[in-house]
mmCIF file of C-alpha atoms in Angstrom:
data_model
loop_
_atom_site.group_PDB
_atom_site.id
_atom_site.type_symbol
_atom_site.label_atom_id
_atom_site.label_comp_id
_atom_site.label_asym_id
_atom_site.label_seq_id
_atom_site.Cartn_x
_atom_site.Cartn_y
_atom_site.Cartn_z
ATOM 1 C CA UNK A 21 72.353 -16.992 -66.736
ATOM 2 C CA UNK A 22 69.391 -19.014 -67.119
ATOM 3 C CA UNK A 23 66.717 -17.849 -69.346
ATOM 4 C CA UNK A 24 63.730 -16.360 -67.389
ATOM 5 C CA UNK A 25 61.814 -14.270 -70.370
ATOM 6 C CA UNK A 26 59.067 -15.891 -72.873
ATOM 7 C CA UNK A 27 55.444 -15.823 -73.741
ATOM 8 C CA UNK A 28 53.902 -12.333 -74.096
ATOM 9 C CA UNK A 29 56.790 -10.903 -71.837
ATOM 10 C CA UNK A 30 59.029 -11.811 -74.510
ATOM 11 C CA UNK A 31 57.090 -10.704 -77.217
ATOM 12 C CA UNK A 32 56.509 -7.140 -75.550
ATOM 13 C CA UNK A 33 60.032 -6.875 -75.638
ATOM 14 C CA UNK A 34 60.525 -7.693 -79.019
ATOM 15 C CA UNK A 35 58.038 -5.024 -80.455
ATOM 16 C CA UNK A 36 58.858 -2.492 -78.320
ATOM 17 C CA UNK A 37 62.435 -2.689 -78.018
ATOM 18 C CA UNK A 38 62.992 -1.899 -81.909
ATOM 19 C CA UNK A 39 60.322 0.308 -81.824
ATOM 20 C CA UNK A 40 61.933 2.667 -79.315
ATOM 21 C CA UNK A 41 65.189 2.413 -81.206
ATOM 22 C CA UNK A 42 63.436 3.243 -84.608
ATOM 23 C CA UNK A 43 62.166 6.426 -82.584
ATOM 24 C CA UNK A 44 65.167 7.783 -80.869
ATOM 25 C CA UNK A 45 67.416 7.123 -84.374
ATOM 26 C CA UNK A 46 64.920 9.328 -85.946
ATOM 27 C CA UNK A 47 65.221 11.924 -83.744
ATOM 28 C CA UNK A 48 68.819 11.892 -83.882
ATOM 29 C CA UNK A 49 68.399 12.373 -88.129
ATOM 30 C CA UNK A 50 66.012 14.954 -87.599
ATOM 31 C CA UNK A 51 63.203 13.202 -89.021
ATOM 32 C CA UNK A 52 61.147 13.327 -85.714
ATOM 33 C CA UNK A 53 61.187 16.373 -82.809
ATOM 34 C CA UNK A 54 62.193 14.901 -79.205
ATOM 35 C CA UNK A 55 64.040 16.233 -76.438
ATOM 36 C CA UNK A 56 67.770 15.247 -76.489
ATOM 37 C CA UNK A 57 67.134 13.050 -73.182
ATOM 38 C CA UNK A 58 64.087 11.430 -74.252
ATOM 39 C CA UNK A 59 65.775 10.077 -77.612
ATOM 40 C CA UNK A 60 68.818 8.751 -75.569
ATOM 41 C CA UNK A 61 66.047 7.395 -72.974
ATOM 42 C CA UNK A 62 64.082 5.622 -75.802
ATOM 43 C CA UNK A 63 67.625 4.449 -77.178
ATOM 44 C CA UNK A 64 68.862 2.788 -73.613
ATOM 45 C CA UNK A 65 65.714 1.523 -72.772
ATOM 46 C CA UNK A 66 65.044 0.110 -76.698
ATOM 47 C CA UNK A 67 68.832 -1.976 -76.748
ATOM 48 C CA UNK A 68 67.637 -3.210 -73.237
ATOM 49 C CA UNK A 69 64.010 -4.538 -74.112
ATOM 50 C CA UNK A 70 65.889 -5.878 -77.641
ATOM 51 C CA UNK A 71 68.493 -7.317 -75.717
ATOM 52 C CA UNK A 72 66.674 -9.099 -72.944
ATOM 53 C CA UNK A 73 63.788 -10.336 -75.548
ATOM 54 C CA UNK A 74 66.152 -12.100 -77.841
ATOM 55 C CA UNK A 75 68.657 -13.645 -75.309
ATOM 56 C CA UNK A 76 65.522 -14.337 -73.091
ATOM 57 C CA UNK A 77 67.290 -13.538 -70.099
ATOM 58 C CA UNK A 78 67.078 -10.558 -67.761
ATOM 59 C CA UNK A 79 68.379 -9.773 -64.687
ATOM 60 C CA UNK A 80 65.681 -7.576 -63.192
ATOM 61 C CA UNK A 81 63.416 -10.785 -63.687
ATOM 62 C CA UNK A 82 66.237 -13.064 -61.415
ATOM 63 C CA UNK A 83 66.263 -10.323 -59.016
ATOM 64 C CA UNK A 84 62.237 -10.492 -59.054
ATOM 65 C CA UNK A 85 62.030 -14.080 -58.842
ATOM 66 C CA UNK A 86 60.229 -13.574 -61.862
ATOM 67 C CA UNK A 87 60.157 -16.369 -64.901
ATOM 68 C CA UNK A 88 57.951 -16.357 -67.898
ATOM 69 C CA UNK A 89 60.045 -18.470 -69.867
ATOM 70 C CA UNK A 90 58.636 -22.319 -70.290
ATOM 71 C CA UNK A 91 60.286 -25.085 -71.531
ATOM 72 C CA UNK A 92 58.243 -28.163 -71.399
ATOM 73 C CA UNK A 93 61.359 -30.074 -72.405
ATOM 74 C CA UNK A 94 62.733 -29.528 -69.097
ATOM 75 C CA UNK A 95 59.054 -29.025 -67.227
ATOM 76 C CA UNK A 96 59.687 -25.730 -66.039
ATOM 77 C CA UNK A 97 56.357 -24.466 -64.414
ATOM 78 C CA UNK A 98 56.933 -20.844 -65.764
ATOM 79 C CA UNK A 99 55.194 -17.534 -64.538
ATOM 80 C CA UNK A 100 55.716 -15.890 -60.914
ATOM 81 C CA UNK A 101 57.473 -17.140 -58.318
ATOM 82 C CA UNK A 102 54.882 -17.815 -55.059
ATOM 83 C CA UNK A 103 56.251 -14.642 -53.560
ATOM 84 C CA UNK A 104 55.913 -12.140 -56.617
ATOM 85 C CA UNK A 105 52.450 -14.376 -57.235
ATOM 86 C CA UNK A 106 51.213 -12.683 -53.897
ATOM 87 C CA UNK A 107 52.256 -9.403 -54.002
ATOM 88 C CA UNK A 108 50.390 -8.795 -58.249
ATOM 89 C CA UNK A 109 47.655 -10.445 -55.955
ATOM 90 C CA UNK A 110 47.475 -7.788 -53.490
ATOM 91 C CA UNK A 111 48.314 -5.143 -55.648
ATOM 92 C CA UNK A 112 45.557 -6.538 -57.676
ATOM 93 C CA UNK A 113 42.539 -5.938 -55.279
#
């Protein structure tokens, strides 16, 4: 799969991914007081955000059309695709 996450996206991910983890293994020890769902939540959704950020790949962003990765080595252009461009647009106003 080709790599379609960088830049803030990526960086997002990569604080908030461990972060979630950190919080849902805590409540597991004890140490904090969640609900049972929202600690497996925060786990799922932490090993996601961790994965995706580090590999720099997600499928959600291919199904989007999104890319935020750039590579001027191979002059990708980045960002939205045209389509998911116009719809932040519109949402947007």
């Amino acid at each position: 799969m080709q790599q379609n996450v960088g830049g803030l996206d990526e960086g997002i991910r990569i604080t908030l991914g461990p972060l979630l983890l950190v919080l849902s293994i805590g409540s597991f020890r004890g140490a904090l007081r969640l609900r049972r769902s929202v600690a497996v939540g925060a786990l799922v959704v932490g090993a996601v955000l961790t994965a995706t950020g580090l590999t720099q790949t997600c499928p959600a962003n291919s199904a989007m059309g999104r890319d935020t990765y750039r590579d001027a080595g191979e002059g990708a252009t980045g960002g939205l695709s045209e389509e998911a461009r116009q719809v932040r647009d519109r949402a947007l106003r």
